[in-house]
């Protein structure tokens, strides 16, 4: 009877140990599955974050490319506008120079005609020599005044052309500085957006 009780107790203890081992094995399997699922979830989250970052980077590159092309187009348009303005200014200056040259030629022709008429009058009327000489002096003074006026007009035209040239250069420099500052601000904004 004692042997049977011992055998029965041993059997019960073995059953308990077997059940404990089964419980431990199941717990370890559950823990392994949980860790595997956590690892998979972490991997999926990392892949999703990487995809989001790639999308953000791609959008930033696209935006930078759009801004670069927009800046190039603005620069091209500005260059075309400045070229047209300079061409118009050069045309206006050329017209002004042509007008001044025409005035000078007309003044020279008038002076030559006056001199010719004065010489003919002098030859025709010797008795009026003194009066003609006085008239000639007056004409000479008038011609000198006219020549001085024309020289002054020509000098003013040259000064105006130089002023306009410098003004055009200053405007071009200011516009270039403004575009450089805008581009730097845009690049800074993009860098902040990327960051």
mmCIF file of C-alpha atoms in Angstrom:
data_model
loop_
_atom_site.group_PDB
_atom_site.id
_atom_site.type_symbol
_atom_site.label_atom_id
_atom_site.label_comp_id
_atom_site.label_asym_id
_atom_site.label_seq_id
_atom_site.Cartn_x
_atom_site.Cartn_y
_atom_site.Cartn_z
ATOM 1 C CA UNK A 1 0.000 0.000 0.000
ATOM 2 C CA UNK A 2 2.817 2.392 0.861
ATOM 3 C CA UNK A 3 4.495 1.592 -2.456
ATOM 4 C CA UNK A 4 1.264 2.326 -4.305
ATOM 5 C CA UNK A 5 0.894 5.657 -2.519
ATOM 6 C CA UNK A 6 4.470 6.583 -3.345
ATOM 7 C CA UNK A 7 3.989 5.532 -6.962
ATOM 8 C CA UNK A 8 0.778 7.538 -7.132
ATOM 9 C CA UNK A 9 2.479 10.606 -5.568
ATOM 10 C CA UNK A 10 5.382 10.320 -7.978
ATOM 11 C CA UNK A 11 2.961 10.079 -10.883
ATOM 12 C CA UNK A 12 1.116 13.163 -9.637
ATOM 13 C CA UNK A 13 4.388 15.060 -9.208
ATOM 14 C CA UNK A 14 5.516 14.068 -12.703
ATOM 15 C CA UNK A 15 2.167 15.233 -14.079
ATOM 16 C CA UNK A 16 2.552 18.543 -12.271
ATOM 17 C CA UNK A 17 6.091 18.925 -13.604
ATOM 18 C CA UNK A 18 4.870 18.071 -17.115
ATOM 19 C CA UNK A 19 2.088 20.630 -16.833
ATOM 20 C CA UNK A 20 4.514 23.248 -15.489
ATOM 21 C CA UNK A 21 6.882 22.529 -18.356
ATOM 22 C CA UNK A 22 3.995 22.845 -20.837
ATOM 23 C CA UNK A 23 2.961 26.159 -19.307
ATOM 24 C CA UNK A 24 6.564 27.427 -19.442
ATOM 25 C CA UNK A 25 6.915 26.294 -23.058
ATOM 26 C CA UNK A 26 3.665 28.032 -24.038
ATOM 27 C CA UNK A 27 4.703 31.197 -22.212
ATOM 28 C CA UNK A 28 8.067 31.206 -24.008
ATOM 29 C CA UNK A 29 6.325 30.647 -27.357
ATOM 30 C CA UNK A 30 3.885 33.484 -26.633
ATOM 31 C CA UNK A 31 6.775 35.746 -25.617
ATOM 32 C CA UNK A 32 8.659 34.828 -28.803
ATOM 33 C CA UNK A 33 5.551 35.572 -30.914
ATOM 34 C CA UNK A 34 5.050 38.884 -29.086
ATOM 35 C CA UNK A 35 8.659 39.904 -29.694
ATOM 36 C CA UNK A 36 8.420 38.852 -33.345
ATOM 37 C CA UNK A 37 5.216 40.883 -33.772
ATOM 38 C CA UNK A 38 6.795 43.864 -32.028
ATOM 39 C CA UNK A 39 9.838 43.576 -34.302
ATOM 40 C CA UNK A 40 7.595 43.405 -37.365
ATOM 41 C CA UNK A 41 5.603 46.422 -36.179
ATOM 42 C CA UNK A 42 8.811 48.341 -35.489
ATOM 43 C CA UNK A 43 10.146 47.398 -38.933
ATOM 44 C CA UNK A 44 6.894 48.488 -40.610
ATOM 45 C CA UNK A 45 6.957 51.786 -38.665
ATOM 46 C CA UNK A 46 10.581 52.410 -39.679
ATOM 47 C CA UNK A 47 9.761 51.630 -43.320
ATOM 48 C CA UNK A 48 6.739 53.949 -43.193
ATOM 49 C CA UNK A 49 8.858 56.725 -41.648
ATOM 50 C CA UNK A 50 11.568 56.198 -44.289
ATOM 51 C CA UNK A 51 8.928 56.366 -47.043
ATOM 52 C CA UNK A 52 7.495 59.551 -45.503
ATOM 53 C CA UNK A 53 10.952 61.119 -45.311
ATOM 54 C CA UNK A 54 11.658 60.126 -48.924
ATOM 55 C CA UNK A 55 8.356 61.718 -49.973
ATOM 56 C CA UNK A 56 9.188 64.899 -48.031
ATOM 57 C CA UNK A 57 12.654 64.984 -49.591
ATOM 58 C CA UNK A 58 11.207 64.441 -53.063
ATOM 59 C CA UNK A 59 8.690 67.238 -52.551
ATOM 60 C CA UNK A 60 11.481 69.511 -51.305
ATOM 61 C CA UNK A 61 13.598 68.683 -54.358
ATOM 62 C CA UNK A 62 10.630 69.317 -56.654
ATOM 63 C CA UNK A 63 9.918 72.622 -54.922
ATOM 64 C CA UNK A 64 13.592 73.638 -55.141
ATOM 65 C CA UNK A 65 13.626 72.758 -58.844
ATOM 66 C CA UNK A 66 10.430 74.745 -59.404
ATOM 67 C CA UNK A 67 11.870 77.732 -57.584
ATOM 68 C CA UNK A 68 15.125 77.450 -59.527
ATOM 69 C CA UNK A 69 13.266 77.434 -62.845
ATOM 70 C CA UNK A 70 11.060 80.288 -61.684
ATOM 71 C CA UNK A 71 14.138 82.298 -60.676
ATOM 72 C CA UNK A 72 15.764 81.571 -64.056
ATOM 73 C CA UNK A 73 12.617 82.678 -65.877
ATOM 74 C CA UNK A 74 12.406 85.857 -63.803
ATOM 75 C CA UNK A 75 16.083 86.551 -64.481
ATOM 76 C CA UNK A 76 15.533 85.978 -68.212
ATOM 77 C CA UNK A 77 12.522 88.287 -68.249
ATOM 78 C CA UNK A 78 14.412 90.937 -66.285
ATOM 79 C CA UNK A 79 17.392 90.662 -68.637
ATOM 80 C CA UNK A 80 15.064 91.017 -71.632
ATOM 81 C CA UNK A 81 13.388 94.058 -70.066
ATOM 82 C CA UNK A 82 16.727 95.711 -69.306
ATOM 83 C CA UNK A 83 17.937 94.928 -72.830
ATOM 84 C CA UNK A 84 14.849 96.564 -74.337
ATOM 85 C CA UNK A 85 15.227 99.584 -72.066
ATOM 86 C CA UNK A 86 18.900 99.969 -72.996
ATOM 87 C CA UNK A 87 18.106 99.619 -76.702
ATOM 88 C CA UNK A 88 15.373 102.244 -76.391
ATOM 89 C CA UNK A 89 17.730 104.545 -74.494
ATOM 90 C CA UNK A 90 20.475 104.069 -77.089
ATOM 91 C CA UNK A 91 17.983 104.782 -79.873
ATOM 92 C CA UNK A 92 16.814 107.947 -78.144
ATOM 93 C CA UNK A 93 20.408 109.105 -77.598
ATOM 94 C CA UNK A 94 21.255 108.360 -81.238
ATOM 95 C CA UNK A 95 18.226 110.374 -82.374
ATOM 96 C CA UNK A 96 19.249 113.246 -80.106
ATOM 97 C CA UNK A 97 22.816 113.150 -81.464
ATOM 98 C CA UNK A 98 21.496 113.090 -85.033
ATOM 99 C CA UNK A 99 19.268 116.070 -84.307
ATOM 100 C CA UNK A 100 22.171 118.000 -82.791
ATOM 101 C CA UNK A 101 24.387 117.165 -85.761
ATOM 102 C CA UNK A 102 21.653 118.372 -88.102
ATOM 103 C CA UNK A 103 21.352 121.609 -86.149
ATOM 104 C CA UNK A 104 25.131 122.070 -86.299
ATOM 105 C CA UNK A 105 25.161 121.459 -90.056
ATOM 106 C CA UNK A 106 22.292 123.881 -90.555
ATOM 107 C CA UNK A 107 24.050 126.493 -88.441
ATOM 108 C CA UNK A 108 27.249 126.005 -90.432
ATOM 109 C CA UNK A 109 25.344 126.340 -93.702
ATOM 110 C CA UNK A 110 23.657 129.512 -92.485
ATOM 111 C CA UNK A 111 26.988 130.922 -91.377
ATOM 112 C CA UNK A 112 28.538 130.177 -94.776
ATOM 113 C CA UNK A 113 25.578 131.779 -96.540
ATOM 114 C CA UNK A 114 25.839 134.841 -94.366
ATOM 115 C CA UNK A 115 29.544 135.145 -95.046
ATOM 116 C CA UNK A 116 28.946 134.823 -98.774
ATOM 117 C CA UNK A 117 26.265 137.493 -98.776
ATOM 118 C CA UNK A 118 28.485 139.745 -96.664
ATOM 119 C CA UNK A 119 31.368 139.375 -99.119
ATOM 120 C CA UNK A 120 29.087 140.089 -102.081
ATOM 121 C CA UNK A 121 27.648 143.145 -100.351
ATOM 122 C CA UNK A 122 31.129 144.385 -99.566
ATOM 123 C CA UNK A 123 32.186 144.025 -103.180
ATOM 124 C CA UNK A 124 28.991 145.747 -104.422
ATOM 125 C CA UNK A 125 29.140 148.804 -102.204
ATOM 126 C CA UNK A 126 32.603 150.086 -101.358
ATOM 127 C CA UNK A 127 31.151 153.284 -99.935
ATOM 128 C CA UNK A 128 29.307 151.183 -97.371
ATOM 129 C CA UNK A 129 32.484 149.428 -96.309
ATOM 130 C CA UNK A 130 32.464 150.708 -92.747
ATOM 131 C CA UNK A 131 28.802 149.859 -92.232
ATOM 132 C CA UNK A 132 29.379 146.461 -93.773
ATOM 133 C CA UNK A 133 32.404 145.936 -91.526
ATOM 134 C CA UNK A 134 30.279 146.712 -88.472
ATOM 135 C CA UNK A 135 27.602 144.354 -89.706
ATOM 136 C CA UNK A 136 30.261 141.701 -90.275
ATOM 137 C CA UNK A 137 31.493 142.099 -86.700
ATOM 138 C CA UNK A 138 27.949 141.743 -85.453
ATOM 139 C CA UNK A 139 27.466 138.665 -87.590
ATOM 140 C CA UNK A 140 30.714 137.209 -86.317
ATOM 141 C CA UNK A 141 29.680 137.730 -82.734
ATOM 142 C CA UNK A 142 26.331 136.137 -83.489
ATOM 143 C CA UNK A 143 28.030 133.182 -85.135
ATOM 144 C CA UNK A 144 30.358 132.759 -82.170
ATOM 145 C CA UNK A 145 27.401 132.900 -79.820
ATOM 146 C CA UNK A 146 25.586 130.336 -81.970
ATOM 147 C CA UNK A 147 28.648 128.088 -82.011
ATOM 148 C CA UNK A 148 29.003 128.451 -78.238
ATOM 149 C CA UNK A 149 25.318 127.594 -77.816
ATOM 150 C CA UNK A 150 25.720 124.538 -80.018
ATOM 151 C CA UNK A 151 28.791 123.454 -78.069
ATOM 152 C CA UNK A 152 26.851 123.873 -74.843
ATOM 153 C CA UNK A 153 23.947 121.845 -76.267
ATOM 154 C CA UNK A 154 26.354 119.116 -77.368
ATOM 155 C CA UNK A 155 28.063 119.093 -73.954
ATOM 156 C CA UNK A 156 24.680 118.820 -72.191
ATOM 157 C CA UNK A 157 23.731 115.937 -74.492
ATOM 158 C CA UNK A 158 26.967 114.116 -73.682
ATOM 159 C CA UNK A 159 26.449 114.714 -69.940
ATOM 160 C CA UNK A 160 22.854 113.477 -70.162
ATOM 161 C CA UNK A 161 23.952 110.358 -72.028
ATOM 162 C CA UNK A 162 26.598 109.644 -69.372
ATOM 163 C CA UNK A 163 24.065 110.190 -66.579
ATOM 164 C CA UNK A 164 21.568 107.850 -68.218
ATOM 165 C CA UNK A 165 24.258 105.216 -68.706
ATOM 166 C CA UNK A 166 25.291 105.394 -65.044
ATOM 167 C CA UNK A 167 21.655 105.349 -63.969
ATOM 168 C CA UNK A 168 21.020 102.252 -66.087
ATOM 169 C CA UNK A 169 24.074 100.530 -64.564
ATOM 170 C CA UNK A 170 22.921 101.448 -61.025
ATOM 171 C CA UNK A 171 19.411 100.171 -61.699
ATOM 172 C CA UNK A 172 20.844 96.914 -63.059
ATOM 173 C CA UNK A 173 23.074 96.574 -59.974
ATOM 174 C CA UNK A 174 20.184 97.259 -57.596
ATOM 175 C CA UNK A 175 17.972 94.744 -59.400
ATOM 176 C CA UNK A 176 20.734 92.125 -59.274
ATOM 177 C CA UNK A 177 21.159 92.760 -55.518
ATOM 178 C CA UNK A 178 17.404 92.490 -54.961
ATOM 179 C CA UNK A 179 17.208 89.179 -56.868
ATOM 180 C CA UNK A 180 20.227 87.845 -54.961
ATOM 181 C CA UNK A 181 18.583 88.678 -51.627
ATOM 182 C CA UNK A 182 15.301 87.086 -52.715
ATOM 183 C CA UNK A 183 17.097 83.919 -53.820
ATOM 184 C CA UNK A 184 19.043 83.750 -50.548
ATOM 185 C CA UNK A 185 15.811 84.198 -48.564
ATOM 186 C CA UNK A 186 14.086 81.489 -50.612
ATOM 187 C CA UNK A 187 17.024 79.097 -50.161
ATOM 188 C CA UNK A 188 16.982 79.795 -46.414
ATOM 189 C CA UNK A 189 13.240 79.132 -46.271
ATOM 190 C CA UNK A 190 13.679 75.849 -48.167
ATOM 191 C CA UNK A 191 16.531 74.843 -45.857
ATOM 192 C CA UNK A 192 14.301 75.545 -42.833
ATOM 193 C CA UNK A 193 11.467 73.559 -44.423
ATOM 194 C CA UNK A 194 13.790 70.619 -45.092
ATOM 195 C CA UNK A 195 15.134 70.815 -41.549
#
